[in-house]
PDB file of C-alpha atoms in Angstrom:
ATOM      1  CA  UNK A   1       0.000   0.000   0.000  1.00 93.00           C
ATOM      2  CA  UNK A   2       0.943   3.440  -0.638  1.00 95.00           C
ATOM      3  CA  UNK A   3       0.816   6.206   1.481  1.00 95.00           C
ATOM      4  CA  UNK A   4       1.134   9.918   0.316  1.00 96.00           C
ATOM      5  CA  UNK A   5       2.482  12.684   3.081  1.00 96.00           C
ATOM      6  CA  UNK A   6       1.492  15.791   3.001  1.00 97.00           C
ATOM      7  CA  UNK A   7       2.775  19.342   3.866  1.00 97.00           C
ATOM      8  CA  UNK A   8       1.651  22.607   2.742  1.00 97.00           C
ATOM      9  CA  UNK A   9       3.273  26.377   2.289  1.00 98.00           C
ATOM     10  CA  UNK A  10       1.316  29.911   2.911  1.00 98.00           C
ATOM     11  CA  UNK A  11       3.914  32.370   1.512  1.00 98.00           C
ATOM     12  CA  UNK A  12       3.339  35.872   1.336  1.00 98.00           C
ATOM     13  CA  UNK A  13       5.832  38.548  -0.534  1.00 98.00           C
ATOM     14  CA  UNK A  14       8.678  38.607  -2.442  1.00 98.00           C
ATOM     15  CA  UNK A  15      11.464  35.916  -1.953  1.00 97.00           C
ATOM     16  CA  UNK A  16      14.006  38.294   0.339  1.00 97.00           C
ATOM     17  CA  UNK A  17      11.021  40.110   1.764  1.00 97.00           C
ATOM     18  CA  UNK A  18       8.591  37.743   2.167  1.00 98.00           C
ATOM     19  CA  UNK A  19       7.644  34.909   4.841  1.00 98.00           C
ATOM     20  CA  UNK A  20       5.631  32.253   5.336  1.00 98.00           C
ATOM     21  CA  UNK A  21       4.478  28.945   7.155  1.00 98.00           C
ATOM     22  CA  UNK A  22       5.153  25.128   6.760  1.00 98.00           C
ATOM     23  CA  UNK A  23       2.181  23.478   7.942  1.00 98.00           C
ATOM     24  CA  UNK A  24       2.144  19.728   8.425  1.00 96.00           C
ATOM     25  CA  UNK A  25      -1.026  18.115   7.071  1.00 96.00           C
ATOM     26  CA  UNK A  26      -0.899  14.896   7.296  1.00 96.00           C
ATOM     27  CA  UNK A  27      -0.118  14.675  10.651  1.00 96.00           C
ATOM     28  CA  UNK A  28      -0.735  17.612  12.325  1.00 94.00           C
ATOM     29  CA  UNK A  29       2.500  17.713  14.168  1.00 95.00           C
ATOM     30  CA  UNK A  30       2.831  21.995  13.550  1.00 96.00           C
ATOM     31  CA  UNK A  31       3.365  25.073  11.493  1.00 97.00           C
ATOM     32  CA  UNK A  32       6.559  26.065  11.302  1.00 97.00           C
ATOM     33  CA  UNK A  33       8.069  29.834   9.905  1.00 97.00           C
ATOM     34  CA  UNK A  34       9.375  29.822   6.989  1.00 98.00           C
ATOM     35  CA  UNK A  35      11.753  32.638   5.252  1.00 97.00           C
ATOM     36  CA  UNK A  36      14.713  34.146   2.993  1.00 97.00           C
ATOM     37  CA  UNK A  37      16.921  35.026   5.777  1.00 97.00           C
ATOM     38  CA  UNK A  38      17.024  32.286   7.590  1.00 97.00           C
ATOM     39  CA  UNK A  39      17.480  29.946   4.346  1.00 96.00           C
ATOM     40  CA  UNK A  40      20.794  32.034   3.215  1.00 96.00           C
ATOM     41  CA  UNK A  41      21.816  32.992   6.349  1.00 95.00           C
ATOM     42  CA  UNK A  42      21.159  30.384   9.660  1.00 95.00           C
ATOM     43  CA  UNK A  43      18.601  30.769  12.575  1.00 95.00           C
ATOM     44  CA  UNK A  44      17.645  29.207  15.421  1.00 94.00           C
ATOM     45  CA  UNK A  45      13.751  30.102  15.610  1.00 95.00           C
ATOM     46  CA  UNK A  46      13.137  29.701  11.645  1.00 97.00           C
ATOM     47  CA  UNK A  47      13.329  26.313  10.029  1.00 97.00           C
ATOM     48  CA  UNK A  48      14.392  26.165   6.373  1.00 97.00           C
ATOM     49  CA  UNK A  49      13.366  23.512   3.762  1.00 97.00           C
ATOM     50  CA  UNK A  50      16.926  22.113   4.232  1.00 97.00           C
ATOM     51  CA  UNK A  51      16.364  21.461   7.815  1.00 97.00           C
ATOM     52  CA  UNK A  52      13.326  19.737   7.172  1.00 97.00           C
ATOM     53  CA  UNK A  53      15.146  17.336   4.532  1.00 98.00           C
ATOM     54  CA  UNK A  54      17.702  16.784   7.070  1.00 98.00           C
ATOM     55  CA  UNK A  55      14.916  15.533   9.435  1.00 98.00           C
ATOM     56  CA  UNK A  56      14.066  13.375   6.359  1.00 98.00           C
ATOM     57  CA  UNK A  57      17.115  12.045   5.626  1.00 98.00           C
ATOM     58  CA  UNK A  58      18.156  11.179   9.286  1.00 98.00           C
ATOM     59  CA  UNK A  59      14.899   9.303  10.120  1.00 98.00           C
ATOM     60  CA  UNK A  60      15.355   7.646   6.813  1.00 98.00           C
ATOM     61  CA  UNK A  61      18.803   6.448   7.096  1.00 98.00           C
ATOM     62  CA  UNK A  62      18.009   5.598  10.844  1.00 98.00           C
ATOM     63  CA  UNK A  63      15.250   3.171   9.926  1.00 98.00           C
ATOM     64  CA  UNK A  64      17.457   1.780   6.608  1.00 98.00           C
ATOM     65  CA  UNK A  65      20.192   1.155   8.914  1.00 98.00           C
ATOM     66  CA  UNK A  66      18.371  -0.766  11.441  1.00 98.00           C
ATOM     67  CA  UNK A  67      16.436  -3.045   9.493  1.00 98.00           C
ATOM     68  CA  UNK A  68      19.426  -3.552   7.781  1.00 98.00           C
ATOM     69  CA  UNK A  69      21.534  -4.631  10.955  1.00 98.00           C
ATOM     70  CA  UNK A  70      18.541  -6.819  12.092  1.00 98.00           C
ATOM     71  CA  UNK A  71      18.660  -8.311   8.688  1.00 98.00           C
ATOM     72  CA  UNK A  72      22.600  -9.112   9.442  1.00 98.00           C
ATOM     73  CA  UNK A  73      21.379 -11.266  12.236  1.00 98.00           C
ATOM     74  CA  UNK A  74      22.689  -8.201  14.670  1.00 98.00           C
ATOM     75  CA  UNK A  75      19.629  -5.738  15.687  1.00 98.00           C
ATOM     76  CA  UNK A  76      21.183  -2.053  17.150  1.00 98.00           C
ATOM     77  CA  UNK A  77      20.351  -1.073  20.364  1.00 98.00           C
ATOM     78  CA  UNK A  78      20.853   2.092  19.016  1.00 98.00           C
ATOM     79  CA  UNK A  79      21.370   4.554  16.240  1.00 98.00           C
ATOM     80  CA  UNK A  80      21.224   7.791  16.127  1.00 98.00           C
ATOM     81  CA  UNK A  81      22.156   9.877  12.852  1.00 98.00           C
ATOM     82  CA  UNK A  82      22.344  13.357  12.347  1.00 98.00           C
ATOM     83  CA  UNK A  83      22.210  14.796   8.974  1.00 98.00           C
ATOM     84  CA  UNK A  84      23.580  18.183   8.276  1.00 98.00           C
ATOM     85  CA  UNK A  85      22.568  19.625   4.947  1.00 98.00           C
ATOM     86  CA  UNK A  86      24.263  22.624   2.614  1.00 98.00           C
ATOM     87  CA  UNK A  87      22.218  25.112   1.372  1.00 97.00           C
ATOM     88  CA  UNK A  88      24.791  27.776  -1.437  1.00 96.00           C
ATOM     89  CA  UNK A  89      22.694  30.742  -1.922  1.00 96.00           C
ATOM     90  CA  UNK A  90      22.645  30.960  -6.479  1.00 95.00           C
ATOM     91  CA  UNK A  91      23.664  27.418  -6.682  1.00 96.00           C
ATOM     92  CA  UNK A  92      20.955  25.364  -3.888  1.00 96.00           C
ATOM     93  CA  UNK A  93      21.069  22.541  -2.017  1.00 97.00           C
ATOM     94  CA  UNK A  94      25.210  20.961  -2.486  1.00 97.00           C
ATOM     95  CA  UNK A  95      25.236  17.929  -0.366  1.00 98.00           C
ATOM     96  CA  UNK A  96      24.169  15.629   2.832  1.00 98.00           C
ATOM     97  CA  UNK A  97      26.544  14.482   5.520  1.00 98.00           C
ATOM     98  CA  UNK A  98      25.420  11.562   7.957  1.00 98.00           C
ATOM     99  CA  UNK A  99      27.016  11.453  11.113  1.00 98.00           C
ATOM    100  CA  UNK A 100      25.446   8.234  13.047  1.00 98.00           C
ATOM    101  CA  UNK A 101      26.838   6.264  15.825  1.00 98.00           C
ATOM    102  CA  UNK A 102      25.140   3.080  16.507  1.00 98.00           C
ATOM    103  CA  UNK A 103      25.435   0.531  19.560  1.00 98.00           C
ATOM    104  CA  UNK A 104      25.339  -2.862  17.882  1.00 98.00           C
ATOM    105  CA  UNK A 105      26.554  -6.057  20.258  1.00 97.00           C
ATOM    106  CA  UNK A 106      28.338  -8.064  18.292  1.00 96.00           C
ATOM    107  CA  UNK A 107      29.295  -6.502  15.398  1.00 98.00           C
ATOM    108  CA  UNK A 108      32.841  -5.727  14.034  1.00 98.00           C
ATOM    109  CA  UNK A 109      33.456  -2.247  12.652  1.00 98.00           C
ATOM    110  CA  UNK A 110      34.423  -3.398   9.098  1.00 98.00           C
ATOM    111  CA  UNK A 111      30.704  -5.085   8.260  1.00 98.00           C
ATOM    112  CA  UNK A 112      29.138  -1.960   9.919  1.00 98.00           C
ATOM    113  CA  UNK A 113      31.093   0.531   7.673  1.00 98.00           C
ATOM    114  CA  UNK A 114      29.625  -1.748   4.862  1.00 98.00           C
ATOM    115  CA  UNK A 115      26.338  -1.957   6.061  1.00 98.00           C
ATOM    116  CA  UNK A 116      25.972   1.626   6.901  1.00 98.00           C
ATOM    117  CA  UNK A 117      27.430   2.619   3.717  1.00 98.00           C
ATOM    118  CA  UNK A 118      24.877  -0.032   1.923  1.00 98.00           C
ATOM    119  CA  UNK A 119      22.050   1.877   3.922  1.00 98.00           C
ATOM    120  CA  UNK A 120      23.106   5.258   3.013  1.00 98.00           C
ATOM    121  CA  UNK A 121      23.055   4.151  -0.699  1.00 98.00           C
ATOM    122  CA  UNK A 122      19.894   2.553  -0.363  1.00 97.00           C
ATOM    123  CA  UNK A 123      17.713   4.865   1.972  1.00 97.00           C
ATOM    124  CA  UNK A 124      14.643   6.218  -0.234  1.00 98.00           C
ATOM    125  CA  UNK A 125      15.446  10.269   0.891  1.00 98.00           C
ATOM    126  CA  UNK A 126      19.481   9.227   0.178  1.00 98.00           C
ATOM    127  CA  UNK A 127      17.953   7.897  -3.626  1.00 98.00           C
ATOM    128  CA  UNK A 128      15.453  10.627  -4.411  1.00 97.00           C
ATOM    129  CA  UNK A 129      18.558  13.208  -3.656  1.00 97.00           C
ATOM    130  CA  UNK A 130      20.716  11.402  -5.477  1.00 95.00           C
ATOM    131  CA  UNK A 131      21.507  14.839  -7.448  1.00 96.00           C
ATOM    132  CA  UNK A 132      24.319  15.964  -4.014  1.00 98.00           C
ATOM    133  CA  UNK A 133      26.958  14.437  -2.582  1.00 98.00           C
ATOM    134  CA  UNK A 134      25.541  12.524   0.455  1.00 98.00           C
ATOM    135  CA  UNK A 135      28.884  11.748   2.727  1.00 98.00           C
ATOM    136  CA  UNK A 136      28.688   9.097   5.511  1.00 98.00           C
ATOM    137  CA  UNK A 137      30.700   8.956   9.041  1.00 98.00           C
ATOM    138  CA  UNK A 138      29.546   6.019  11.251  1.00 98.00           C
ATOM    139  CA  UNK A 139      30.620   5.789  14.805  1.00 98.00           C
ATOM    140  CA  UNK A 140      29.836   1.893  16.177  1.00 97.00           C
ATOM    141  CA  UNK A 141      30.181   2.202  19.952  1.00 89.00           C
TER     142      UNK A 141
END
């Protein structure tokens, strides 16, 4: 079965003068500002659309990366992934980097470097931005 998400933008004004909100529709979760500034420049009360594919690509990775492990007969006990995402003003979104360290008895640090690689490669968000550079550093604890 398929299942479609759904978010939705209210923008009012110009690009650099404008604003507007990110609401969440399918699940309700929030609305979330929206604008220029923060996008070319950083803040810490404004979300951008690159934060919000950084969420993406973390939880995506995250969940690859587990099943993946369980598959390997060796189930985490933890991962956690950040993803940091570059936003060039003129040129637009240049690359991903995953940062994930992962608690995983049993495992040796050479078939977790190929298994997180494998998941980064394989992750639905990693595919659909195929179009960056998507750079991987795995920590196993």
């Amino acid at each position: 079965m398929a299942v479609t998400s759904e978010a939705a933008t209210a923008w009012k004004g110009s690009l650099f003068e404008g604003s507007g909100e990110v609401t969440f529709t399918s699940s309700g979760i929030g609305t979330f500002d929206v604008n220029w500034k923060a996008r070319s420049e950083g803040s810490s009360s404004v979300t951008t659309p690159e934060e919000l594919l950084a969420g993406a690509h973390s939880a995506c990775f995250s969940m690859a990366l587990s099943n993946a492990l369980a598959d390997n007969g060796t189930p985490p006990q933890s991962v956690d992934t950040t993803a940091s995402v570059t936003f060039k003003p003129g040129t637009g979104i240049t690359g991903s980097h995953l940062n994930v360290n992962a608690v995983v008895p049993g495992l040796d640090d050479e078939t977790f470097q190929k298994i997180a690689a494998d998941a980064k490669a394989n992750c639905p968000v990693s595919q659909a931005l195929s179009g960056i550079d998507i750079t991987l550093e795995a920590t196993l604890a």
